[in-house]
Tab-separated table of C-alpha atoms in Angstrom:
chain	number	residue	atom	x	y	z
A	1	UNK	CA	23.368	-73.983	-32.537
A	2	UNK	CA	19.994	-74.745	-30.968
A	3	UNK	CA	18.595	-77.332	-33.374
A	4	UNK	CA	15.275	-77.562	-31.555
A	5	UNK	CA	14.687	-73.889	-32.152
A	6	UNK	CA	15.328	-73.969	-35.890
A	7	UNK	CA	13.201	-77.099	-36.245
A	8	UNK	CA	10.192	-75.355	-34.752
A	9	UNK	CA	10.291	-72.696	-37.467
A	10	UNK	CA	10.034	-75.104	-40.411
A	11	UNK	CA	6.528	-76.583	-40.750
A	12	UNK	CA	7.690	-79.447	-42.965
A	13	UNK	CA	10.414	-80.656	-40.558
A	14	UNK	CA	8.706	-83.889	-39.486
A	15	UNK	CA	8.082	-84.867	-43.115
A	16	UNK	CA	11.685	-84.840	-44.352
A	17	UNK	CA	14.473	-87.401	-43.992
A	18	UNK	CA	17.279	-87.328	-41.442
A	19	UNK	CA	19.744	-86.593	-44.248
A	20	UNK	CA	17.693	-83.586	-45.343
A	21	UNK	CA	17.466	-82.396	-41.737
A	22	UNK	CA	21.247	-82.510	-41.459
A	23	UNK	CA	21.564	-80.356	-44.565
A	24	UNK	CA	19.244	-77.729	-43.058
A	25	UNK	CA	21.227	-77.774	-39.822
A	26	UNK	CA	23.666	-75.472	-41.638
A	27	UNK	CA	21.232	-72.686	-40.737
A	28	UNK	CA	22.693	-70.001	-38.488
A	29	UNK	CA	21.348	-67.095	-36.519
A	30	UNK	CA	21.956	-63.604	-37.860
A	31	UNK	CA	21.007	-60.194	-36.510
A	32	UNK	CA	20.292	-57.044	-38.533
A	33	UNK	CA	19.854	-53.558	-37.077
A	34	UNK	CA	16.832	-51.472	-37.995
A	35	UNK	CA	17.114	-50.040	-41.501
A	36	UNK	CA	19.647	-52.574	-42.801
A	37	UNK	CA	19.352	-53.540	-46.471
A	38	UNK	CA	19.651	-57.326	-46.304
A	39	UNK	CA	19.057	-58.322	-49.906
A	40	UNK	CA	18.718	-56.415	-53.184
A	41	UNK	CA	17.543	-58.390	-56.221
A	42	UNK	CA	19.083	-61.434	-57.841
A	43	UNK	CA	22.657	-60.185	-57.489
A	44	UNK	CA	22.374	-60.504	-53.716
A	45	UNK	CA	20.715	-63.913	-53.390
A	46	UNK	CA	21.823	-64.697	-49.848
A	47	UNK	CA	19.426	-67.456	-48.809
A	48	UNK	CA	16.173	-67.926	-46.956
A	49	UNK	CA	15.466	-65.862	-43.862
A	50	UNK	CA	13.170	-67.157	-41.129
A	51	UNK	CA	12.115	-64.370	-38.786
A	52	UNK	CA	12.830	-65.102	-35.129
A	53	UNK	CA	12.045	-61.593	-33.881
A	54	UNK	CA	11.572	-58.174	-35.425
A	55	UNK	CA	10.150	-57.466	-38.858
A	56	UNK	CA	11.278	-57.569	-42.491
A	57	UNK	CA	9.991	-55.389	-45.300
A	58	UNK	CA	9.937	-56.357	-48.983
A	59	UNK	CA	9.782	-53.451	-51.434
A	60	UNK	CA	10.555	-52.416	-54.986
A	61	UNK	CA	11.408	-49.168	-56.740
A	62	UNK	CA	9.114	-47.882	-59.488
A	63	UNK	CA	10.480	-46.396	-62.714
A	64	UNK	CA	10.070	-42.864	-61.409
A	65	UNK	CA	12.191	-43.754	-58.390
A	66	UNK	CA	9.373	-44.068	-55.861
A	67	UNK	CA	9.748	-46.944	-53.406
A	68	UNK	CA	6.708	-49.173	-52.913
A	69	UNK	CA	6.279	-51.587	-50.014
A	70	UNK	CA	4.943	-54.988	-51.061
A	71	UNK	CA	5.100	-57.254	-48.005
A	72	UNK	CA	5.926	-57.228	-44.341
A	73	UNK	CA	7.204	-60.420	-42.746
A	74	UNK	CA	6.691	-60.974	-39.031
A	75	UNK	CA	7.848	-63.500	-36.454
A	76	UNK	CA	7.959	-67.075	-37.847
A	77	UNK	CA	7.443	-65.892	-41.435
A	78	UNK	CA	9.833	-67.244	-44.060
A	79	UNK	CA	11.348	-64.802	-46.549
A	80	UNK	CA	11.899	-66.332	-49.990
A	81	UNK	CA	12.664	-63.022	-51.682
A	82	UNK	CA	16.232	-63.058	-50.428
A	83	UNK	CA	16.671	-66.366	-52.282
A	84	UNK	CA	14.791	-65.943	-55.568
A	85	UNK	CA	17.720	-67.456	-57.482
A	86	UNK	CA	16.400	-70.890	-56.466
A	87	UNK	CA	13.497	-70.237	-58.862
A	88	UNK	CA	14.641	-70.424	-62.472
A	89	UNK	CA	11.701	-68.457	-63.869
A	90	UNK	CA	11.770	-65.545	-61.414
A	91	UNK	CA	13.786	-62.408	-62.034
A	92	UNK	CA	13.634	-60.139	-59.027
A	93	UNK	CA	14.649	-56.605	-58.179
A	94	UNK	CA	12.999	-56.752	-54.773
A	95	UNK	CA	14.630	-55.186	-51.723
A	96	UNK	CA	14.540	-56.845	-48.304
A	97	UNK	CA	15.216	-54.565	-45.348
A	98	UNK	CA	15.004	-54.868	-41.566
A	99	UNK	CA	12.067	-52.731	-40.501
A	100	UNK	CA	13.089	-53.175	-36.871
A	101	UNK	CA	16.086	-54.706	-35.127
A	102	UNK	CA	15.595	-58.220	-36.441
A	103	UNK	CA	16.989	-61.682	-35.736
A	104	UNK	CA	16.602	-64.477	-38.280
A	105	UNK	CA	17.598	-68.008	-39.072
A	106	UNK	CA	19.641	-67.843	-42.278
A	107	UNK	CA	19.447	-70.941	-44.500
A	108	UNK	CA	22.049	-70.895	-47.313
A	109	UNK	CA	20.728	-71.095	-50.866
A	110	UNK	CA	22.770	-74.209	-51.630
A	111	UNK	CA	21.382	-76.075	-48.598
A	112	UNK	CA	17.736	-75.219	-49.186
A	113	UNK	CA	17.941	-75.825	-52.913
A	114	UNK	CA	19.451	-79.273	-52.332
A	115	UNK	CA	16.674	-80.246	-49.925
A	116	UNK	CA	14.011	-78.810	-52.236
A	117	UNK	CA	15.351	-80.925	-55.123
A	118	UNK	CA	15.259	-84.069	-52.964
A	119	UNK	CA	11.967	-83.544	-51.137
A	120	UNK	CA	8.613	-83.155	-52.886
A	121	UNK	CA	7.166	-81.972	-49.570
A	122	UNK	CA	9.624	-79.063	-49.340
A	123	UNK	CA	9.268	-78.251	-53.048
A	124	UNK	CA	5.452	-78.112	-52.754
A	125	UNK	CA	5.605	-76.067	-49.563
A	126	UNK	CA	7.978	-73.553	-51.167
A	127	UNK	CA	5.834	-73.218	-54.297
A	128	UNK	CA	2.686	-72.703	-52.238
A	129	UNK	CA	4.389	-70.134	-50.020
A	130	UNK	CA	5.665	-68.157	-52.996
A	131	UNK	CA	2.197	-68.320	-54.604
A	132	UNK	CA	0.689	-66.992	-51.384
A	133	UNK	CA	3.126	-64.083	-51.300
A	134	UNK	CA	2.458	-63.222	-54.935
A	135	UNK	CA	-1.268	-63.342	-54.223
A	136	UNK	CA	-0.705	-60.742	-51.510
A	137	UNK	CA	1.242	-58.612	-53.985
A	138	UNK	CA	-1.518	-58.842	-56.595
A	139	UNK	CA	-4.004	-57.735	-53.929
A	140	UNK	CA	-1.767	-54.785	-53.116
A	141	UNK	CA	-1.417	-53.788	-56.771
A	142	UNK	CA	-5.188	-53.888	-57.103
A	143	UNK	CA	-5.400	-51.581	-54.105
A	144	UNK	CA	-2.876	-49.150	-55.593
A	145	UNK	CA	-4.576	-49.108	-58.998
A	146	UNK	CA	-8.268	-49.351	-58.148
A	147	UNK	CA	-8.868	-48.171	-54.584
A	148	UNK	CA	-9.016	-44.608	-53.337
A	149	UNK	CA	-6.114	-43.347	-51.239
A	150	UNK	CA	-8.346	-42.330	-48.327
A	151	UNK	CA	-9.504	-45.937	-47.945
A	152	UNK	CA	-5.987	-47.349	-48.262
A	153	UNK	CA	-4.493	-44.794	-45.864
A	154	UNK	CA	-7.169	-45.410	-43.238
A	155	UNK	CA	-6.642	-49.183	-43.542
A	156	UNK	CA	-2.873	-48.776	-43.226
A	157	UNK	CA	-3.200	-46.643	-40.086
A	158	UNK	CA	-5.536	-49.171	-38.466
A	159	UNK	CA	-3.356	-52.159	-39.380
A	160	UNK	CA	-0.207	-50.414	-38.176
A	161	UNK	CA	-1.899	-49.470	-34.904
A	162	UNK	CA	-2.944	-53.095	-34.340
A	163	UNK	CA	0.534	-54.340	-35.233
A	164	UNK	CA	2.248	-51.979	-32.792
A	165	UNK	CA	-0.393	-52.356	-30.089
A	166	UNK	CA	-0.844	-48.616	-29.637
A	167	UNK	CA	-2.859	-45.723	-31.074
A	168	UNK	CA	0.262	-43.676	-31.829
A	169	UNK	CA	2.037	-44.555	-35.091
A	170	UNK	CA	5.635	-43.389	-35.082
A	171	UNK	CA	6.211	-42.878	-38.791
A	172	UNK	CA	6.858	-39.873	-40.987
A	173	UNK	CA	4.611	-38.929	-43.883
A	174	UNK	CA	7.422	-39.905	-46.238
A	175	UNK	CA	7.569	-43.406	-44.742
A	176	UNK	CA	3.795	-43.815	-44.983
A	177	UNK	CA	3.934	-42.718	-48.642
A	178	UNK	CA	6.506	-45.462	-49.322
A	179	UNK	CA	4.208	-48.082	-47.848
A	180	UNK	CA	1.274	-46.894	-49.919
A	181	UNK	CA	3.194	-46.353	-53.164
A	182	UNK	CA	2.159	-42.712	-53.221
A	183	UNK	CA	3.799	-39.287	-53.049
A	184	UNK	CA	4.466	-37.625	-49.694
A	185	UNK	CA	2.523	-34.519	-50.759
A	186	UNK	CA	-0.581	-36.596	-51.514
A	187	UNK	CA	-0.377	-38.427	-48.182
A	188	UNK	CA	0.149	-35.116	-46.415
A	189	UNK	CA	-3.031	-33.665	-47.929
A	190	UNK	CA	-5.039	-36.743	-47.001
A	191	UNK	CA	-3.746	-36.741	-43.417
A	192	UNK	CA	-4.645	-33.070	-43.182
A	193	UNK	CA	-8.191	-33.957	-44.262
A	194	UNK	CA	-8.333	-36.797	-41.716
A	195	UNK	CA	-7.205	-34.343	-39.044
A	196	UNK	CA	-9.863	-31.803	-40.017
A	197	UNK	CA	-12.447	-34.582	-39.692
A	198	UNK	CA	-11.174	-35.445	-36.212
A	199	UNK	CA	-9.979	-38.936	-37.132
A	200	UNK	CA	-6.270	-38.402	-36.443
A	201	UNK	CA	-3.854	-35.847	-35.086
A	202	UNK	CA	-0.566	-35.325	-36.912
A	203	UNK	CA	2.433	-34.691	-34.696
A	204	UNK	CA	6.114	-34.441	-35.531
A	205	UNK	CA	7.220	-37.906	-36.670
A	206	UNK	CA	3.990	-39.636	-35.643
A	207	UNK	CA	0.257	-39.941	-36.221
A	208	UNK	CA	-2.179	-40.372	-33.338
A	209	UNK	CA	-5.471	-42.173	-34.064
A	210	UNK	CA	-8.440	-40.392	-32.491
A	211	UNK	CA	-11.534	-41.969	-34.066
A	212	UNK	CA	-10.966	-45.582	-35.094
A	213	UNK	CA	-14.638	-46.121	-35.889
A	214	UNK	CA	-14.578	-43.383	-38.554
A	215	UNK	CA	-11.271	-44.679	-39.867
A	216	UNK	CA	-12.684	-48.211	-40.130
A	217	UNK	CA	-15.700	-46.903	-42.024
A	218	UNK	CA	-13.398	-45.050	-44.435
A	219	UNK	CA	-11.177	-48.145	-44.829
A	220	UNK	CA	-13.912	-50.733	-45.398
A	221	UNK	CA	-12.925	-51.375	-49.065
A	222	UNK	CA	-9.254	-51.900	-48.196
A	223	UNK	CA	-9.350	-53.954	-45.010
A	224	UNK	CA	-8.584	-57.656	-45.429
């Protein structure tokens, strides 16, 4: 195992003891193909995942069966939602999937929990990271409840375009609906309106952005 590599992914590394570092050296590299369900709720508490390459998606399923995306974790992000059993007060039914072919450092629950119990630095870092993620989720829920879909859809298209580095977004309307916590039919109607206004062009399995300035104006209430 390349210890230097795993060290560079943990921001608290230089503040923990040599004994604690040895415990975290149990981390191992794992690879997940696109679409893999990596973790599903408390029953599948596999450990922390540190993204080396690719992208993870954290989602939940609403009572009516609609899937809602909550977070996306990119390179160097640390996923705590695959290890929520280390938090006594958190009950989770969150799903962690590989949005792309993804490689991670996997840190076993037992190893991380032991270090967290020994190190105030790691415990504080973990609490702050979880608080940050929940803050993002609260922001998203506010968007779902209080913001108009046209604004949220325009913001999503712009953010996805920036993330992929291209003006063509290769996603189906069903996939976009999952990310926005909406129904495919509603997203379809809104995309049709965007197309009529010359902002996008819908093609089979993808959306092409044509007028980013108009999209940004529409998205102003939902852009971070």
